[in-house]
Every structure is written in structure tokens, then in C-alpha cells.
CSV table of C-alpha atoms and ligand atoms in Angstrom, one decimal:
chain,number,residue,atom,x,y,z
A,1,MET,CA,-0.1,-0.2,0.0
A,2,ILE,CA,0.9,3.7,-0.7
A,3,ILE,CA,0.6,6.3,1.8
A,4,GLY,CA,0.3,10.0,0.6
A,5,ILE,CA,1.6,13.0,2.7
A,6,LEU,CA,0.1,16.5,1.8
A,7,LYS,CA,1.7,19.7,2.2
A,8,GLU,CA,-0.9,21.8,4.0
A,9,THR,CA,-2.7,24.6,2.5
A,10,GLY,CA,-3.1,28.4,3.4
A,11,THR,CA,-1.5,29.5,6.8
A,12,GLU,CA,-1.2,26.2,8.2
A,13,LYS,CA,2.7,25.5,9.0
A,14,ARG,CA,2.0,21.9,10.5
A,15,VAL,CA,2.8,18.6,8.6
A,16,ALA,CA,0.8,15.6,9.1
A,17,MET,CA,4.1,13.5,9.4
A,18,LEU,CA,7.8,14.7,10.2
A,19,PRO,CA,10.7,12.2,8.7
A,20,GLY,CA,11.3,10.5,12.0
A,21,GLU,CA,7.5,9.2,11.5
A,22,ILE,CA,8.0,8.0,8.1
A,23,THR,CA,11.2,6.0,9.1
A,24,VAL,CA,8.7,4.2,11.6
A,25,LEU,CA,6.1,3.8,9.0
A,26,LYS,CA,8.4,2.2,6.4
A,27,LYS,CA,8.9,-0.6,9.0
A,28,SER,CA,5.4,-1.5,8.9
A,29,GLY,CA,6.0,-2.4,5.2
A,30,VAL,CA,4.1,0.6,3.3
A,31,ASP,CA,5.6,3.1,0.9
A,32,VAL,CA,5.3,6.6,1.2
A,33,ILE,CA,4.9,9.4,-1.2
A,34,VAL,CA,5.2,13.1,0.1
A,35,GLU,CA,4.1,16.4,-1.6
A,36,ARG,CA,7.4,18.3,-2.5
A,37,ASN,CA,8.2,20.8,0.3
A,38,ALA,CA,5.5,19.4,2.6
A,39,GLY,CA,7.5,19.8,5.8
A,40,GLU,CA,9.3,23.1,4.7
A,41,ASN,CA,7.3,25.1,7.4
A,42,ALA,CA,7.9,22.5,10.3
A,43,PHE,CA,11.7,22.8,9.4
A,44,ALA,CA,11.7,19.5,7.5
A,45,SER,CA,13.5,19.1,4.0
A,46,ASP,CA,12.7,16.9,1.3
A,47,GLU,CA,16.0,15.7,1.8
A,48,GLU,CA,15.3,14.3,5.2
A,49,TYR,CA,12.2,12.7,3.8
A,50,LYS,CA,13.9,11.1,1.1
A,51,LYS,CA,16.7,9.7,3.7
A,52,ALA,CA,13.8,8.3,5.7
A,53,GLY,CA,12.8,6.3,2.6
A,54,ALA,CA,9.7,8.6,1.1
A,55,GLU,CA,9.6,9.3,-2.5
A,56,ILE,CA,8.9,13.2,-3.3
A,57,SER,CA,6.5,14.2,-5.5
A,58,SER,CA,3.9,16.8,-6.9
A,59,ARG,CA,0.5,16.9,-5.4
A,60,LYS,CA,-1.4,15.8,-7.9
A,61,ASP,CA,0.9,12.6,-8.1
A,62,VAL,CA,0.3,12.2,-4.5
A,63,PHE,CA,-3.4,11.9,-5.2
A,64,ALA,CA,-2.8,9.6,-8.2
A,65,LYS,CA,-0.6,7.0,-6.2
A,66,ALA,CA,-1.7,6.6,-2.6
A,67,SER,CA,-4.7,4.8,-1.4
A,68,LEU,CA,-4.5,6.6,1.8
A,69,VAL,CA,-3.8,10.4,1.8
A,70,ILE,CA,-2.9,12.2,5.0
A,71,SER,CA,-3.0,15.6,5.9
A,72,VAL,CA,-3.6,17.9,9.0
A,73,ASP,CA,-6.6,19.9,7.7
A,74,HIS,CA,-9.1,18.2,5.4
A,75,ILE,CA,-8.1,18.7,1.6
A,76,PRO,CA,-9.9,21.8,-0.3
A,77,GLU,CA,-12.9,21.3,-2.5
A,78,ASP,CA,-10.6,21.8,-5.4
A,79,ASP,CA,-8.5,18.8,-4.7
A,80,LEU,CA,-11.5,16.5,-4.7
A,81,LYS,CA,-11.1,16.5,-8.6
A,82,TYR,CA,-7.8,14.6,-8.3
A,83,CYS,CA,-9.1,11.9,-5.8
A,84,MET,CA,-9.0,8.2,-7.0
A,85,ASP,CA,-11.9,6.1,-7.0
A,86,LYS,CA,-12.6,4.8,-3.1
A,87,GLN,CA,-9.4,6.8,-2.1
A,88,ILE,CA,-9.2,7.1,2.1
A,89,LEU,CA,-8.6,10.6,3.1
A,90,CYS,CA,-7.3,11.1,6.9
A,91,SER,CA,-7.2,14.6,8.4
A,92,ILE,CA,-9.2,16.7,10.9
A,93,ILE,CA,-12.6,17.3,9.7
A,94,ASN,CA,-14.5,19.6,12.1
A,95,PRO,CA,-18.0,17.9,10.9
A,96,VAL,CA,-20.2,20.6,12.0
A,97,GLU,CA,-18.5,23.3,10.1
A,98,ASN,CA,-17.5,21.3,7.2
A,99,ALA,CA,-20.9,19.4,6.7
A,100,GLN,CA,-21.3,20.2,3.1
A,101,TRP,CA,-17.7,19.4,2.2
A,102,LEU,CA,-18.3,16.1,3.9
A,103,GLU,CA,-21.7,15.5,1.8
A,104,MET,CA,-19.7,16.1,-1.2
A,105,VAL,CA,-17.0,13.4,-0.3
A,106,ARG,CA,-19.9,11.1,0.6
A,107,ILE,CA,-21.3,11.4,-2.9
A,108,GLN,CA,-17.7,10.8,-4.5
A,109,LYS,CA,-17.7,7.6,-2.6
A,110,LEU,CA,-14.5,8.4,-0.9
A,111,THR,CA,-13.7,7.4,2.8
A,112,VAL,CA,-12.9,9.9,5.3
A,113,LEU,CA,-11.2,9.0,8.6
A,114,ALA,CA,-11.9,11.9,10.6
A,115,LEU,CA,-9.1,12.2,13.1
A,116,ASP,CA,-11.3,14.5,15.3
A,117,LEU,CA,-13.6,11.8,15.5
A,118,ILE,CA,-11.6,9.3,17.4
A,119,PRO,CA,-13.2,7.9,20.5
A,120,ARG,CA,-12.0,9.7,23.5
A,121,ILE,CA,-11.7,6.0,25.4
A,122,THR,CA,-8.3,4.4,26.9
A,123,ARG,CA,-7.4,2.2,24.0
A,124,ALA,CA,-7.3,5.4,21.6
A,125,GLN,CA,-5.3,7.8,23.8
A,126,THR,CA,-2.2,7.4,22.1
A,127,MET,CA,-4.0,8.2,18.8
A,128,ASP,CA,-5.8,11.5,20.2
A,129,ILE,CA,-5.0,14.5,18.1
A,130,LEU,CA,-7.5,16.6,19.9
A,131,SER,CA,-5.5,16.1,23.0
A,132,SER,CA,-2.0,16.5,21.6
A,133,MET,CA,-2.8,19.6,19.6
A,134,ALA,CA,-5.1,21.2,22.8
A,135,THR,CA,-1.7,20.5,25.0
A,136,VAL,CA,0.2,22.7,22.5
A,137,SER,CA,-2.5,25.2,22.7
A,138,GLY,CA,-3.0,25.6,26.5
A,139,TYR,CA,1.2,25.7,26.9
A,140,LYS,CA,1.4,28.1,23.8
A,141,ALA,CA,-1.5,30.5,25.1
A,142,VAL,CA,0.0,31.0,28.4
A,143,LEU,CA,3.5,32.1,27.3
A,144,HIS,CA,1.9,34.5,24.7
A,145,ALA,CA,-0.2,35.9,27.3
A,146,ALA,CA,3.2,36.4,29.5
A,147,SER,CA,4.9,38.0,26.8
A,148,LEU,CA,2.2,40.5,26.3
A,149,SER,CA,1.5,41.3,30.0
A,150,PRO,CA,2.6,44.5,31.1
A,151,ARG,CA,3.1,42.3,34.5
A,152,PHE,CA,5.6,39.8,35.8
A,153,PHE,CA,4.1,36.1,36.3
A,154,PRO,CA,5.9,35.5,39.1
A,155,MET,CA,6.4,37.4,42.8
A,156,PHE,CA,9.4,39.1,43.1
A,157,MET,CA,11.0,40.5,46.1
A,158,SER,CA,13.9,42.8,45.4
A,159,ALA,CA,15.7,45.6,46.7
A,160,ALA,CA,13.2,48.0,44.5
A,161,GLY,CA,10.4,46.3,46.8
A,162,THR,CA,8.0,43.2,46.4
A,163,ILE,CA,5.9,42.6,43.1
A,164,LYS,CA,2.8,40.8,43.7
A,165,PRO,CA,2.2,37.7,41.6
A,166,SER,CA,-0.1,37.9,38.2
A,167,ARG,CA,-3.6,36.4,38.8
A,168,VAL,CA,-4.6,34.2,36.0
A,169,LEU,CA,-8.2,32.9,35.4
A,170,ILE,CA,-8.7,30.1,33.4
A,171,LEU,CA,-12.2,29.0,32.0
A,172,GLY,CA,-12.4,25.2,31.3
A,173,ALA,CA,-10.0,22.7,32.6
A,174,GLY,CA,-10.1,20.2,29.8
A,175,VAL,CA,-6.7,19.2,28.0
A,176,ALA,CA,-6.0,22.7,27.1
A,177,GLY,CA,-7.2,24.4,30.5
A,178,LEU,CA,-5.0,21.8,32.7
A,179,GLN,CA,-2.1,22.5,30.7
A,180,ALA,CA,-2.6,26.3,30.8
A,181,ILE,CA,-2.8,25.8,34.6
A,182,ALA,CA,0.6,23.8,34.9
A,183,ILE,CA,2.2,26.2,32.8
A,184,ALA,CA,1.1,29.6,34.7
A,185,ARG,CA,1.9,27.8,37.9
A,186,LYS,CA,5.3,26.9,36.7
A,187,LEU,CA,5.7,30.6,35.8
A,188,GLY,CA,4.9,31.7,39.4
A,189,ALA,CA,1.3,32.8,38.7
A,190,VAL,CA,-1.7,32.7,41.5
A,191,VAL,CA,-4.3,30.1,39.3
A,192,GLU,CA,-7.9,30.3,39.5
A,193,VAL,CA,-10.3,28.0,37.5
A,194,PHE,CA,-14.0,27.6,36.5
A,195,ASP,CA,-15.4,24.3,34.6
A,196,VAL,CA,-18.5,22.6,34.9
A,197,ARG,CA,-17.5,19.1,35.4
A,198,ALA,CA,-17.0,18.3,39.0
A,199,ALA,CA,-14.6,15.3,37.8
A,200,VAL,CA,-11.7,18.1,37.1
A,201,LYS,CA,-11.7,19.4,40.4
A,202,GLU,CA,-9.2,17.5,42.1
A,203,GLU,CA,-6.9,17.5,39.0
A,204,VAL,CA,-6.9,21.5,39.4
A,205,LYS,CA,-6.1,21.3,42.9
A,206,SER,CA,-3.2,18.5,42.3
A,207,LEU,CA,-1.5,21.3,39.5
A,208,GLY,CA,-1.7,24.4,42.2
A,209,GLY,CA,-5.0,26.0,40.7
A,210,LYS,CA,-7.9,27.2,42.8
A,211,PHE,CA,-11.1,25.3,41.7
A,212,ILE,CA,-14.2,27.7,41.4
A,213,GLU,CA,-17.4,26.1,42.0
A,214,VAL,CA,-20.7,27.0,40.9
A,215,GLU,CA,-23.4,25.4,42.2
A,216,GLY,CA,-26.0,23.5,40.0
A,217,ALA,CA,-24.0,22.4,36.9
A,218,ARG,CA,-25.6,20.2,34.6
A,219,GLU,CA,-23.4,17.0,33.6
A,220,ASP,CA,-24.7,13.9,31.5
A,221,ALA,CA,-22.9,10.7,31.7
A,222,ALA,CA,-23.6,9.8,28.1
A,223,ALA,CA,-21.7,12.9,26.8
A,224,GLY,CA,-18.6,10.9,27.2
A,225,GLY,CA,-16.7,12.9,29.8
A,226,TYR,CA,-17.5,16.2,27.7
A,227,ALA,CA,-19.6,19.0,29.2
A,228,VAL,CA,-23.0,19.7,28.2
A,229,GLU,CA,-25.2,23.0,27.7
A,230,GLN,CA,-26.4,24.5,31.0
A,231,SER,CA,-29.3,26.2,32.2
A,232,ASP,CA,-30.1,29.8,31.7
A,233,ASP,CA,-30.0,30.1,35.8
A,234,PHE,CA,-26.6,28.4,35.9
A,235,LYS,CA,-25.0,30.4,33.2
A,236,LYS,CA,-26.5,33.9,34.8
A,237,LYS,CA,-24.8,32.6,38.2
A,238,GLN,CA,-21.6,31.6,36.6
A,239,GLN,CA,-21.2,34.6,34.7
A,240,GLU,CA,-21.6,37.0,37.7
A,241,LEU,CA,-19.1,35.0,39.6
A,242,ILE,CA,-16.3,35.3,36.4
A,243,GLN,CA,-17.2,38.8,36.3
A,244,GLN,CA,-15.9,39.0,39.9
A,245,ARG,CA,-12.9,36.7,39.1
A,246,ALA,CA,-12.1,38.6,36.1
A,247,ALA,CA,-12.0,41.9,37.2
A,248,ALA,CA,-9.2,40.7,39.8
A,249,SER,CA,-7.0,39.1,37.0
A,250,ASP,CA,-4.3,40.2,34.9
A,251,VAL,CA,-4.9,37.4,32.3
A,252,VAL,CA,-7.9,35.3,31.4
A,253,ILE,CA,-7.2,32.3,29.2
A,254,ALA,CA,-10.7,31.0,27.7
A,255,THR,CA,-10.8,27.3,26.6
A,256,ALA,CA,-14.5,26.4,27.5
A,257,GLN,CA,-16.1,24.2,24.8
A,258,ILE,CA,-19.0,21.8,24.1
A,259,PRO,CA,-18.7,19.6,21.3
A,260,GLY,CA,-20.7,20.3,18.2
A,261,ARG,CA,-22.2,23.4,19.9
A,262,LYS,CA,-21.3,27.1,20.1
A,263,ALA,CA,-18.6,27.8,22.8
A,264,PRO,CA,-20.6,28.8,26.3
A,265,LEU,CA,-20.4,32.7,26.6
A,266,LEU,CA,-18.7,33.6,29.9
A,267,LEU,CA,-16.9,36.9,29.4
A,268,LEU,CA,-19.7,39.5,28.7
A,269,LYS,CA,-18.8,42.8,27.5
A,270,GLU,CA,-19.4,44.1,30.9
A,271,THR,CA,-17.1,42.0,32.2
A,272,VAL,CA,-14.4,43.0,29.6
A,273,ALA,CA,-15.1,46.7,30.9
A,274,ALA,CA,-14.7,45.6,34.4
A,275,MET,CA,-11.2,44.4,33.7
A,276,LYS,CA,-7.8,46.0,34.5
A,277,PRO,CA,-6.2,47.8,31.6
A,278,GLY,CA,-3.4,46.1,30.6
A,279,SER,CA,-5.3,42.5,31.3
A,280,ILE,CA,-4.7,40.1,28.8
A,281,ILE,CA,-7.7,37.6,27.6
A,282,ILE,CA,-6.6,34.8,25.4
A,283,ASP,CA,-9.8,33.0,23.6
A,284,LEU,CA,-9.1,29.6,22.7
A,285,ALA,CA,-12.6,29.0,21.8
A,286,ALA,CA,-12.5,31.6,19.1
A,287,SER,CA,-13.2,29.4,16.1
A,288,THR,CA,-16.4,28.5,17.5
A,289,GLY,CA,-17.5,31.9,18.8
A,290,GLY,CA,-15.4,32.4,21.5
A,291,ASN,CA,-15.8,32.5,25.5
A,292,CYS,CA,-15.9,36.2,25.2
A,293,GLU,CA,-18.6,38.5,23.6
A,294,LEU,CA,-15.9,40.6,21.8
A,295,THR,CA,-13.6,38.1,20.8
A,296,GLU,CA,-13.0,38.2,17.0
A,297,ASN,CA,-11.4,34.9,15.4
A,298,GLY,CA,-7.8,35.5,14.4
A,299,LYS,CA,-7.8,39.1,15.4
A,300,THR,CA,-6.5,41.0,18.4
A,301,LEU,CA,-8.3,44.0,19.7
A,302,ASN,CA,-7.6,46.7,22.3
A,303,VAL,CA,-10.8,47.6,24.3
A,304,ASN,CA,-10.3,49.9,26.7
A,305,GLY,CA,-6.9,48.8,27.6
A,306,VAL,CA,-7.7,45.3,27.7
A,307,THR,CA,-6.4,42.9,24.9
A,308,ILE,CA,-8.6,40.1,23.4
A,309,ILE,CA,-6.9,37.8,21.3
A,310,GLY,CA,-8.9,35.3,19.6
A,311,LYS,CA,-6.8,32.3,18.5
A,312,SER,CA,-7.5,29.0,18.2
A,313,ASP,CA,-4.8,27.9,15.7
A,314,TYR,CA,-1.5,27.9,18.2
A,315,PRO,CA,-0.3,24.4,17.1
A,316,SER,CA,0.4,26.0,13.7
A,317,ASP,CA,2.8,28.3,15.6
A,318,MET,CA,5.0,25.3,17.2
A,319,PRO,CA,4.9,23.3,13.7
A,320,THR,CA,8.1,21.1,14.9
A,321,ASP,CA,6.5,19.5,18.1
A,322,ALA,CA,2.9,19.8,17.0
A,323,SER,CA,3.5,18.0,13.9
A,324,LYS,CA,5.9,15.2,16.0
A,325,MET,CA,2.6,14.8,18.1
A,326,PHE,CA,0.3,14.7,15.3
A,327,GLY,CA,2.4,11.9,13.3
A,328,SER,CA,2.7,10.0,16.4
A,329,ASN,CA,-1.0,9.7,16.8
A,330,ILE,CA,-1.5,8.7,13.4
A,331,ILE,CA,1.4,6.2,13.5
A,332,ASN,CA,-0.8,4.7,16.4
A,333,LEU,CA,-4.2,5.0,14.7
A,334,LEU,CA,-2.3,3.1,11.4
A,335,LYS,CA,-1.2,0.2,13.7
A,336,ILE,CA,-5.0,-0.9,14.0
A,337,LEU,CA,-5.4,-0.2,10.5
A,338,ILE,CA,-2.4,-2.0,8.8
A,339,ASP,CA,-2.0,-5.7,8.8
A,340,LYS,CA,1.2,-7.4,8.5
A,341,GLU,CA,1.6,-7.5,4.9
A,342,GLY,CA,1.3,-3.7,5.0
A,343,ASN,CA,-2.3,-3.8,3.8
A,344,LEU,CA,-4.8,-1.4,5.0
A,345,ILE,CA,-8.2,-3.0,6.7
A,346,LEU,CA,-11.1,-1.3,7.9
A,347,ASN,CA,-12.6,-3.5,10.7
A,348,MET,CA,-15.9,-2.1,10.9
A,349,GLU,CA,-16.1,-3.9,14.3
A,350,ASP,CA,-13.8,-2.1,15.9
A,351,GLU,CA,-15.1,0.6,17.9
A,352,ILE,CA,-12.1,3.1,17.3
A,353,ILE,CA,-12.3,2.5,13.2
A,354,ASN,CA,-16.1,2.6,13.4
A,355,GLY,CA,-15.9,5.7,15.3
A,356,THR,CA,-13.4,7.3,13.4
A,357,ILE,CA,-14.8,6.7,9.8
A,358,ALA,CA,-17.2,10.1,9.0
A,359,VAL,CA,-18.1,8.6,5.4
A,360,HIS,CA,-17.6,5.1,3.6
A,361,ALA,CA,-19.0,3.8,0.7
A,362,GLY,CA,-21.3,6.5,0.2
A,363,GLU,CA,-22.7,6.2,3.7
A,364,TYR,CA,-22.3,8.2,6.8
A,365,VAL,CA,-20.7,5.8,9.6
A,366,SER,CA,-19.8,7.6,12.7
A,367,GLN,CA,-22.5,7.6,15.1
A,368,ARG,CA,-21.3,11.0,16.5
A,369,VAL,CA,-21.1,12.5,12.9
A,370,LYS,CA,-24.8,11.5,12.5
A,371,GLN,CA,-25.8,12.7,15.7
A,372,LEU,CA,-23.7,16.1,15.3
A,373,LEU,CA,-25.1,16.5,11.8
A,374,ASN,CA,-28.8,15.0,12.5
A,375,ILE,CA,-28.7,12.4,10.1
A,376,LYS,CA,-31.2,9.7,10.5
B,401,NAD,P1,-13.2,20.4,25.4
B,401,NAD,O1,-12.4,21.1,24.4
B,401,NAD,O2,-14.7,19.9,24.8
B,401,NAD,O3,-13.7,21.4,26.4
B,401,NAD,C1,-12.6,22.0,27.4
B,401,NAD,C2,-13.2,22.3,29.0
B,401,NAD,O4,-14.1,23.1,28.9
B,401,NAD,C3,-13.9,21.1,29.3
B,401,NAD,O5,-13.3,20.6,30.6
B,401,NAD,C4,-15.4,21.4,29.5
B,401,NAD,O6,-15.9,20.6,30.7
B,401,NAD,C5,-15.1,22.8,29.8
B,401,NAD,N1,-16.3,23.8,29.5
B,401,NAD,C6,-17.5,23.4,28.8
B,401,NAD,N2,-18.7,24.3,29.2
B,401,NAD,C7,-17.9,25.1,30.1
B,401,NAD,C8,-18.7,26.1,31.1
B,401,NAD,N3,-19.8,26.6,30.8
B,401,NAD,N4,-18.2,26.8,32.0
B,401,NAD,C9,-16.7,26.3,32.1
B,401,NAD,N5,-16.2,25.1,31.6
B,401,NAD,C10,-16.9,24.8,30.6
B,401,NAD,O7,-12.7,19.4,26.1
B,401,NAD,P2,-11.3,18.3,26.3
B,401,NAD,O8,-10.3,19.2,26.5
B,401,NAD,O9,-11.1,17.9,24.4
B,401,NAD,O10,-11.6,17.1,27.0
B,401,NAD,C11,-12.7,17.2,27.9
B,401,NAD,C12,-12.5,15.8,28.7
B,401,NAD,O11,-12.7,14.9,27.6
B,401,NAD,C13,-11.2,15.3,29.5
B,401,NAD,O12,-10.9,16.4,30.4
B,401,NAD,C14,-11.2,13.9,29.8
B,401,NAD,O13,-12.3,13.6,30.8
B,401,NAD,C15,-12.0,13.5,28.1
B,401,NAD,N6,-10.9,12.9,27.2
B,401,NAD,C16,-10.6,11.6,27.4
B,401,NAD,C17,-9.8,11.1,26.4
B,401,NAD,C18,-9.4,9.6,26.5
B,401,NAD,O14,-9.9,9.2,27.0
B,401,NAD,N7,-8.9,9.3,25.1
B,401,NAD,C19,-8.8,12.1,25.7
B,401,NAD,C20,-9.3,13.5,25.9
B,401,NAD,C21,-10.1,13.9,26.7
């Protein structure tokens, strides 16, 4: 079997697989074709890919030869005309935002492995691209905020007097939020945290953060460890409490998400008005509407001295390690897809494979995709 690795389009700097992972992949008996300059923005040259055993060729050639084509983001519509019959595409899909793209691919009878649909179960942890990328985002968001802040993060006791530590407020203690807590604490900040899932309370505490509880949060065991939409009463109480804590904070890192829905609104414009000039808000939920009412995705705003950064693409700013993690996750997924002879087998009985295949042979497969897109 031939596996193809594409160069990303647009501003994306990651590549789905670095040469190191190609070396590992080659050991499983497959051939690899990599689009020319695929790794250039992640500092991996075509020479390194060749040394790892890959063939370097044009984009069209990758589509013409590979039965499995891997990229970070889903391929643009324009590329669909190059796809071979029954070709398998593997990337992050964002099915809700790209429902129309998915429908075109279904009609074309291609198979799509949606990396963002990999079930969040223990056996799939090593393949969990969302967790890897959220780790990068949480880390980078805190460093970005620290570099922009007019204040130190740690407490300083010097001959010039004592400087109080920065206060960092973290909204959402999922993978990105927990990483943000760890980094902000390492830099010496005082950290306060909101989440609607009681299960994260102990994790927040163990990382040195203070968990602020709002009574009456709704949880649903069927949501697979994810948060669910809250009642209006809860939302109001939570927004008020967040306003109090944000007014006392120097930095807010907003990471709260509800899968398949718009991000919860946690920071109202009144809250921003109550914050100190010089404060920084980093909104990682920007691409799904943002946790802050004023957030604009991909933009940096200054609202009465408060900097609001709407940014959901931090992994692209750390392309080397983000690509390394991405590629390792894919290698782990391929371990359950490739047999000893190097052939790709789609065992629909396997819950990881079944959950990850968005469309196959003209049908929607993953239950989650059907739920998210409301397909009966
Ligand atoms: P996510 O990106 O969907 O959400 C981020 C956080 O925002 C979550 O902790 C969520 O509870 C929180 N949130 C949602 N609404 C909120 C609100 N109104 N106020 C405050 N916080 C709110 O989640 P994620 O980081 O991808 O993962 C969430 C959980 O999934 C993990 O903590 C874990 O339990 C589970 N998980 C399991 C695996 C696995 O087993 N393979 C891998 C990753 C995550």
C-alpha cells in the first residue's frame, strides 16, 4: 500500500508527518509518497524525507498513487477532482463546520477518517490528536499572554520592593485548560479555574490551581466525559462569578467548549469593561464563537486597554513539536488499520475505526457524525 502525505494549504505550518515518523511507518511494510516541500514550514526538508525512505513528488501525483492520503486539515474542495475511486482521506474534519464538504465526499464515495472523531476511550489515548493539539494550545497561550502582559507572572522580592504575582483565570479545565494551569503555575502565577465538570476539581487542585465552583452544573454521563449545555439560571450565576474573578485577574485564558455547539459565553462585554487596563484575554474557543462576547477569531483587539486575542490555531505556531505529536498519533492509529503484509483493513467491528470513519462507500458511518449533523 502507498500512503501519501500532503503539504498543507493556507497559513497552516504543521505537516501531518515528519521524517522521523516516516521511518517508523516504513517498517510496517508500506510505501510513502510526500508532496514536495510538505515539511518546509515545520523545518523538515525533502532531503530528510528522502533519507527516511519517502518518494517526493507533486500534489497530483500523491493523489494519483496513494490509497490513503493524510493531511492535517481536510483537503480543499478543489482537490476532490484529483481523488481516485475509493481513496481514503485522513485529517481533522470539523464535521459541523464542514458538513457540505463531507456531503460532497460522501457522494464521491470516498472514505474519510476524521481524526477529530477518534473516540475518547483509554485504548485510543495514544491516537488522540485533539488532546495533543490542545496540549500545545494551552502551553503556547500562557506563554503568549506572559510575553504581552505588562506585569511579571511570579512574585518578585527585590531591593526595589515586592511585586505581587499575576493572577491568571482559566475558563475550562479540559486538556488545554489543564496544560495552561500547569504552565501558569510554573511561571509563578496565582491561578483560579472554572469548569462545569466536577470530575476535574481534583486535577485542578493537584496542579496548584484554585477551583471555583458554581452550584447547579448539569452533567451527562452519556456525553462521554464532555461538557453539556447549562441552564439559563446556571449561566447567569456563572457569568456573575466569572465577572468578579476576571476583574481581579491580569490574564484570562478561555478554553471552554461544548462539542458540536457554539462555545459557551462566559465573559460578557460588561466583564471586559470591569477588567483592569493592561489585562490580557486569550480566547482559544475563538473558532467556535469564543468564550468572550467581544472575541473576533484570528484578531487582536484592544478594548479600553484590555487586549483580547481570538486564536484557535496555536498548534500551527509550534509546527515542529505539534507535527511530531500529530504524526505519532497517526502512527498509533495506523497500527490498528494496517495488517502484517502492509495492507489497509477497515475493520468496522472495531469501535475506534467505526467511530473515526465519517463516510464510507456513500454512507455516513460514525454515530457521532450522524448525531452532530442530525442524520437519521
Ligand atoms: P473540550 O475542548 O470539549 O472542553 C474544554 C473544557 O471546557 C472542558 O473541560 C469542559 O468541561 C469545559 N467547559 C464546557 N462548558 C463550560 C462552561 N460553561 N464553563 C466552564 N467550563 C466549561 O474538552 P477536552 O479538553 O477536549 O476534553 C474534555 C474531557 O474529555 C477530558 O477532561 C477527559 O475527561 C476527556 N478526554 C478523554 C480522553 C481519552 O480517554 N482518550 C482524551 C481526551 C479527553
